[in-house]
C-alpha cells in the first residue's frame, strides 16, 4: 500500500496526501494520475484503481486544498 490513512476517514485522509505541509519540502503522495487512481482503491472507496488523467489530478489537488482550508478554518473556529 502506497498511501497512509491515519485520519480514520477519507475526508480527512485526502487532505493528508500532501504530507509535511509545514516543512520546506512537503511530500506529494498524489504525484501522478495513477497515484490518484490507486488512492481511491487503497482508501476503500472503490474495488479497483480509478482511471484518472491529468485533468482529474489537477481537479483533485484543487479539491484537496479547498478541503484542507475548510478543515483548518473549522479547527480555528473561523467561518
Tab-separated table of C-alpha atoms in Angstrom:
chain	number	residue	atom	x	y	z
A	1	UNK	CA	0.000	0.000	0.000
A	2	UNK	CA	1.470	3.304	-1.079
A	3	UNK	CA	-0.843	5.690	0.767
A	4	UNK	CA	-1.359	6.161	4.512
A	5	UNK	CA	-4.738	6.625	6.169
A	6	UNK	CA	-4.223	7.925	9.713
A	7	UNK	CA	-7.324	10.173	9.763
A	8	UNK	CA	-9.829	7.359	10.024
A	9	UNK	CA	-11.975	8.688	7.193
A	10	UNK	CA	-11.249	9.501	3.542
A	11	UNK	CA	-12.491	13.066	4.096
A	12	UNK	CA	-9.592	13.674	6.480
A	13	UNK	CA	-7.065	11.406	4.802
A	14	UNK	CA	-7.450	13.048	1.392
A	15	UNK	CA	-6.057	16.427	2.533
A	16	UNK	CA	-3.238	14.461	4.162
A	17	UNK	CA	-1.963	13.305	0.787
A	18	UNK	CA	0.279	16.367	0.848
A	19	UNK	CA	2.484	15.300	3.713
A	20	UNK	CA	4.655	17.556	5.841
A	21	UNK	CA	2.935	20.741	4.614
A	22	UNK	CA	4.691	22.749	7.286
A	23	UNK	CA	8.154	21.774	6.070
A	24	UNK	CA	10.201	23.479	3.405
A	25	UNK	CA	9.851	20.401	1.185
A	26	UNK	CA	6.430	18.753	1.588
A	27	UNK	CA	5.889	15.286	0.103
A	28	UNK	CA	3.220	14.911	-2.559
A	29	UNK	CA	1.562	11.490	-2.424
A	30	UNK	CA	-0.671	12.245	-5.419
A	31	UNK	CA	2.179	12.796	-7.833
A	32	UNK	CA	0.535	11.256	-10.906
A	33	UNK	CA	-2.889	10.366	-12.261
A	34	UNK	CA	-2.120	6.710	-11.469
A	35	UNK	CA	-1.416	7.520	-7.817
A	36	UNK	CA	-4.769	9.327	-7.605
A	37	UNK	CA	-6.466	6.269	-9.081
A	38	UNK	CA	-4.835	3.940	-6.578
A	39	UNK	CA	-5.700	6.243	-3.670
A	40	UNK	CA	-9.411	5.547	-4.201
A	41	UNK	CA	-8.820	1.790	-4.037
A	42	UNK	CA	-6.494	1.957	-1.054
A	43	UNK	CA	-8.964	4.232	0.775
A	44	UNK	CA	-11.624	1.551	0.326
A	45	UNK	CA	-13.792	3.774	-1.845
A	46	UNK	CA	-13.526	1.531	-4.903
A	47	UNK	CA	-12.567	-2.078	-5.543
A	48	UNK	CA	-10.202	-1.258	-8.405
A	49	UNK	CA	-7.944	1.667	-9.230
A	50	UNK	CA	-9.927	4.516	-10.781
A	51	UNK	CA	-8.804	5.561	-14.257
A	52	UNK	CA	-7.581	9.146	-13.956
A	53	UNK	CA	-5.989	11.599	-16.317
A	54	UNK	CA	-4.003	14.812	-15.856
A	55	UNK	CA	-7.153	16.973	-15.664
A	56	UNK	CA	-8.582	14.674	-12.978
A	57	UNK	CA	-5.395	15.053	-10.956
A	58	UNK	CA	-5.457	18.863	-11.254
A	59	UNK	CA	-9.082	18.976	-10.094
A	60	UNK	CA	-8.409	16.524	-7.255
A	61	UNK	CA	-5.483	18.588	-5.990
A	62	UNK	CA	-7.589	21.764	-6.109
A	63	UNK	CA	-10.341	19.995	-4.168
A	64	UNK	CA	-7.814	18.664	-1.673
A	65	UNK	CA	-6.501	22.141	-0.962
A	66	UNK	CA	-10.029	23.516	-0.567
A	67	UNK	CA	-10.860	20.755	1.930
A	68	UNK	CA	-7.620	21.449	3.782
A	69	UNK	CA	-8.504	25.151	4.086
A	70	UNK	CA	-12.005	24.283	5.349
A	71	UNK	CA	-10.675	21.880	7.986
A	72	UNK	CA	-8.090	24.400	9.164
A	73	UNK	CA	-10.722	27.132	9.397
A	74	UNK	CA	-13.066	24.868	11.358
A	75	UNK	CA	-10.268	23.931	13.750
A	76	UNK	CA	-9.523	27.625	14.287
A	77	UNK	CA	-13.184	28.441	14.862
A	78	UNK	CA	-13.356	30.544	11.706
A	79	UNK	CA	-16.151	30.718	9.146
